[in-house]
Amino acid sequence: MPSTRSHINVQDHNLTIGGIDTVSLAQEYGTPLYVTDEERLRENFRRFASAFSDADIYFAAKANWNLAILRILASEGAGADVFSDGELYVALLAGISPDKILFNGNSKTAHELQMAIDAGVRVSADSLHELRTLSRLATESDRTVDIAFRVNPDVSPDTHPKIATGLAASKFGIGYRDVLAAYSEAAKLPGINPVGIHCHIGSQILDVSPFGEAAERMMDLVEQITRLGIDLTFVDLGGGLGIPYAAEMTAPTPNDLTDMILPIFEERSRAIGISPRLILEPGRYIAGDAGILLTGVNTVKRAAKNFVGVDAGLNLLIRPAMYDAYHEVVVANKADQDPEETYEIVGPICESGDIIARDRRLPPIEPGDVVAVLDTGAYGFSMSSRYNGRVRCAEVLVNRGGVDVIRRREDYGDLIAKDVVPARLLR
Ligand SMILES: *Cc1c(COP(=O)(O)O)cnc(C)c1O
């Protein structure tokens, strides 16, 4: 077990999270089951926030927008980066103050923009079309909206291509060379107050140098925008700090990130003669290792591979199929046993790509065992679906010996809750 996960341990043969036996959790609440350790979530947030004591930390809601999770982070002082009307709705409901929310998105609807205006949250504008719509809506509502532009800084972090978002060819943001013209236009538009600048270069980034490169390029822009006579009150450098999913991976810490970007941000701000606020938007770093997914073994089959059929698949955890992501797996009820065989852990979904873990050396597995998939607190449940007519599983929160359900398991009624059969088909 990698020593970085101090909340995950082994006791009486079984895997524990936050001191709670995962096998008992599986028995009591059934599998599949998402489990979050509240203490770990809080510690992750505090570790990040203390590395950036002068910055505002906006949790990227898309990583995990469970209401209880957002409420915990709100109580720690987190703001939120939201990417849709739904995420805004949940973030506000969780008690995150509107003045600590940034509404992002590359293709926002007029409805979403109006919702941002009504809630009084800032908007990170992704195009000039969006800016003009926002200006019109704000003017009609007799309001002024504080905005940033999402800038494409054109830096290439070494991460999976599907989660690199700051390349020149990315769909996100205003092209680097078009940024000044965008601010000039924003400064003239009624109902628009350009107060910030925003970028996010990608996710699961394990080398901090691209963050430094992005910070430099952003501060170049800040300097030029300031010369236009526009006062920027915040610089948001996004999220993206990676975590060590595999034992042999090493990941930078929030302090490494601070060391990389803070000197650039501070020195450049001083040289320009301004003192904007720094904002960061971690998602994965805060929630990723705080959660695990418990999944029960249905079948074991020797075929081309040694297939272990479990009850959670890409319906509940799409990262392996979508990003070729690696998640460590542990046989929760045999956590102290030595590996003996090589297994392919596969889900129950009718897709050959529904593989949770490939070629893993594990103790002998039998039906009825419980497999724990680690580091699923970010981009796990939040990316789940009901594909194949499978209901979403429950989520529980463990906290110093206690267990709370934070999302009930769905039922068949949820599968068809919004379906409508026209009356003529009922005759
Ligand atoms: C996804 C996203 C984040 C969070 O990324 P992590 O890799 O989870 O830290 C932050 N900001 C924006 C705009 C995003 O789209």
PDB file of C-alpha atoms in Angstrom, residues 227-328:
ATOM      1  CA  ARG A 227      -1.768  48.849 -19.884  1.00  0.00           C
ATOM      2  CA  LEU A 228      -5.165  48.983 -21.550  1.00  0.00           C
ATOM      3  CA  GLY A 229      -6.391  50.664 -18.359  1.00  0.00           C
ATOM      4  CA  ILE A 230      -8.242  47.593 -17.090  1.00  0.00           C
ATOM      5  CA  ASP A 231      -7.878  46.744 -13.386  1.00  0.00           C
ATOM      6  CA  LEU A 232      -7.596  43.023 -12.888  1.00  0.00           C
ATOM      7  CA  THR A 233      -8.533  42.002  -9.367  1.00  0.00           C
ATOM      8  CA  PHE A 234      -7.943  38.277  -9.810  1.00  0.00           C
ATOM      9  CA  VAL A 235      -5.783  35.826 -11.697  1.00  0.00           C
ATOM     10  CA  ASP A 236      -7.151  32.288 -11.750  1.00  0.00           C
ATOM     11  CA  LEU A 237      -4.599  29.679 -12.769  1.00  0.00           C
ATOM     12  CA  GLY A 238      -7.025  26.751 -12.723  1.00  0.00           C
ATOM     13  CA  GLY A 239      -6.510  23.256 -11.354  1.00  0.00           C
ATOM     14  CA  GLY A 240      -4.758  20.185 -12.646  1.00  0.00           C
ATOM     15  CA  LEU A 241      -2.346  19.046  -9.936  1.00  0.00           C
ATOM     16  CA  GLY A 242      -1.974  15.274 -10.356  1.00  0.00           C
ATOM     17  CA  ILE A 243      -2.072  12.557  -7.727  1.00  0.00           C
ATOM     18  CA  PRO A 244      -0.093   9.280  -7.485  1.00  0.00           C
ATOM     19  CA  TYR A 245      -2.620   6.663  -8.625  1.00  0.00           C
ATOM     20  CA  ALA A 246       0.048   3.959  -8.753  1.00  0.00           C
ATOM     21  CA  ALA A 247       2.529   3.015  -6.057  1.00  0.00           C
ATOM     22  CA  GLU A 248       5.495   3.766  -8.326  1.00  0.00           C
ATOM     23  CA  MET A 249       4.187   7.199  -9.350  1.00  0.00           C
ATOM     24  CA  THR A 250       5.452  10.329  -7.687  1.00  0.00           C
ATOM     25  CA  ALA A 251       3.344  13.445  -7.730  1.00  0.00           C
ATOM     26  CA  PRO A 252       4.224  17.032  -6.887  1.00  0.00           C
ATOM     27  CA  THR A 253       2.766  18.457  -3.683  1.00  0.00           C
ATOM     28  CA  PRO A 254       0.804  21.696  -3.352  1.00  0.00           C
ATOM     29  CA  ASN A 255       4.024  23.184  -1.924  1.00  0.00           C
ATOM     30  CA  ASP A 256       5.865  22.262  -5.120  1.00  0.00           C
ATOM     31  CA  LEU A 257       3.141  24.043  -7.054  1.00  0.00           C
ATOM     32  CA  THR A 258       3.428  27.073  -4.777  1.00  0.00           C
ATOM     33  CA  ASP A 259       7.186  27.191  -5.282  1.00  0.00           C
ATOM     34  CA  MET A 260       6.684  27.075  -9.038  1.00  0.00           C
ATOM     35  CA  ILE A 261       3.989  29.690  -9.496  1.00  0.00           C
ATOM     36  CA  LEU A 262       3.902  31.990  -6.487  1.00  0.00           C
ATOM     37  CA  PRO A 263       7.244  33.755  -7.129  1.00  0.00           C
ATOM     38  CA  ILE A 264       6.188  34.365 -10.734  1.00  0.00           C
ATOM     39  CA  PHE A 265       2.766  35.631  -9.708  1.00  0.00           C
ATOM     40  CA  GLU A 266       4.087  37.852  -6.921  1.00  0.00           C
ATOM     41  CA  GLU A 267       7.114  39.296  -8.694  1.00  0.00           C
ATOM     42  CA  ARG A 268       5.257  40.004 -11.885  1.00  0.00           C
ATOM     43  CA  SER A 269       2.334  41.590  -9.988  1.00  0.00           C
ATOM     44  CA  ARG A 270       4.749  43.824  -8.088  1.00  0.00           C
ATOM     45  CA  ALA A 271       6.540  44.833 -11.283  1.00  0.00           C
ATOM     46  CA  ILE A 272       3.241  45.693 -12.941  1.00  0.00           C
ATOM     47  CA  GLY A 273       2.225  47.595  -9.815  1.00  0.00           C
ATOM     48  CA  ILE A 274      -0.986  45.723  -9.084  1.00  0.00           C
ATOM     49  CA  SER A 275      -2.074  43.295  -6.369  1.00  0.00           C
ATOM     50  CA  PRO A 276      -4.631  40.925  -7.813  1.00  0.00           C
ATOM     51  CA  ARG A 277      -5.880  37.928  -5.874  1.00  0.00           C
ATOM     52  CA  LEU A 278      -4.652  34.496  -6.900  1.00  0.00           C
ATOM     53  CA  ILE A 279      -7.277  31.794  -7.395  1.00  0.00           C
ATOM     54  CA  LEU A 280      -6.650  28.073  -7.864  1.00  0.00           C
ATOM     55  CA  GLU A 281      -9.168  25.416  -8.809  1.00  0.00           C
ATOM     56  CA  PRO A 282      -8.041  21.975  -7.649  1.00  0.00           C
ATOM     57  CA  GLY A 283     -10.499  19.118  -8.064  1.00  0.00           C
ATOM     58  CA  ARG A 284      -8.687  15.796  -8.196  1.00  0.00           C
ATOM     59  CA  TYR A 285      -6.113  16.737  -5.551  1.00  0.00           C
ATOM     60  CA  ILE A 286      -8.846  17.490  -3.004  1.00  0.00           C
ATOM     61  CA  ALA A 287     -11.273  14.643  -3.624  1.00  0.00           C
ATOM     62  CA  GLY A 288      -9.344  11.956  -5.511  1.00  0.00           C
ATOM     63  CA  ASP A 289      -7.768   9.838  -2.801  1.00  0.00           C
ATOM     64  CA  ALA A 290     -10.502  10.566  -0.252  1.00  0.00           C
ATOM     65  CA  GLY A 291     -12.835   8.126  -2.013  1.00  0.00           C
ATOM     66  CA  ILE A 292     -12.869   4.447  -2.908  1.00  0.00           C
ATOM     67  CA  LEU A 293     -15.311   2.259  -4.818  1.00  0.00           C
ATOM     68  CA  LEU A 294     -16.248  -1.093  -3.295  1.00  0.00           C
ATOM     69  CA  THR A 295     -17.394  -3.653  -5.807  1.00  0.00           C
ATOM     70  CA  GLY A 296     -18.495  -7.230  -5.259  1.00  0.00           C
ATOM     71  CA  VAL A 297     -17.155 -10.197  -7.224  1.00  0.00           C
ATOM     72  CA  ASN A 298     -19.872 -12.029  -9.213  1.00  0.00           C
ATOM     73  CA  THR A 299     -17.795 -14.477 -11.236  1.00  0.00           C
ATOM     74  CA  VAL A 300     -14.267 -15.658 -11.870  1.00  0.00           C
ATOM     75  CA  LYS A 301     -13.582 -17.086 -15.315  1.00  0.00           C
ATOM     76  CA  ARG A 302     -10.428 -18.493 -16.859  1.00  0.00           C
ATOM     77  CA  ALA A 303     -10.449 -17.566 -20.553  1.00  0.00           C
ATOM     78  CA  ALA A 304      -7.990 -15.504 -22.583  1.00  0.00           C
ATOM     79  CA  LYS A 305      -7.364 -13.800 -19.277  1.00  0.00           C
ATOM     80  CA  ASN A 306      -8.252 -14.578 -15.727  1.00  0.00           C
ATOM     81  CA  PHE A 307     -11.446 -12.513 -15.703  1.00  0.00           C
ATOM     82  CA  VAL A 308     -12.974 -11.309 -12.456  1.00  0.00           C
ATOM     83  CA  GLY A 309     -16.501 -10.038 -13.106  1.00  0.00           C
ATOM     84  CA  VAL A 310     -17.439  -7.391 -10.555  1.00  0.00           C
ATOM     85  CA  ASP A 311     -20.661  -5.419 -10.045  1.00  0.00           C
ATOM     86  CA  ALA A 312     -19.261  -1.955 -10.927  1.00  0.00           C
ATOM     87  CA  GLY A 313     -18.175  -1.075 -14.432  1.00  0.00           C
ATOM     88  CA  LEU A 314     -17.755   1.941 -16.632  1.00  0.00           C
ATOM     89  CA  ASN A 315     -21.269   2.965 -15.608  1.00  0.00           C
ATOM     90  CA  LEU A 316     -19.846   3.897 -12.206  1.00  0.00           C
ATOM     91  CA  LEU A 317     -16.183   4.522 -12.993  1.00  0.00           C
ATOM     92  CA  ILE A 318     -15.438   5.524 -16.561  1.00  0.00           C
ATOM     93  CA  ARG A 319     -11.849   6.706 -16.090  1.00  0.00           C
ATOM     94  CA  PRO A 320     -10.147   3.435 -17.085  1.00  0.00           C
ATOM     95  CA  ALA A 321     -12.213   3.151 -20.281  1.00  0.00           C
ATOM     96  CA  MET A 322     -12.102   6.834 -21.147  1.00  0.00           C
ATOM     97  CA  TYR A 323      -8.557   7.840 -20.205  1.00  0.00           C
ATOM     98  CA  ASP A 324      -6.779   4.482 -19.906  1.00  0.00           C
ATOM     99  CA  ALA A 325      -6.552   5.474 -16.274  1.00  0.00           C
ATOM    100  CA  TYR A 326      -4.847   3.287 -13.703  1.00  0.00           C
ATOM    101  CA  HIS A 327      -6.539   2.689 -10.351  1.00  0.00           C
ATOM    102  CA  GLU A 328      -4.986   0.519  -7.703  1.00  0.00           C
TER     103      GLU A 328
END
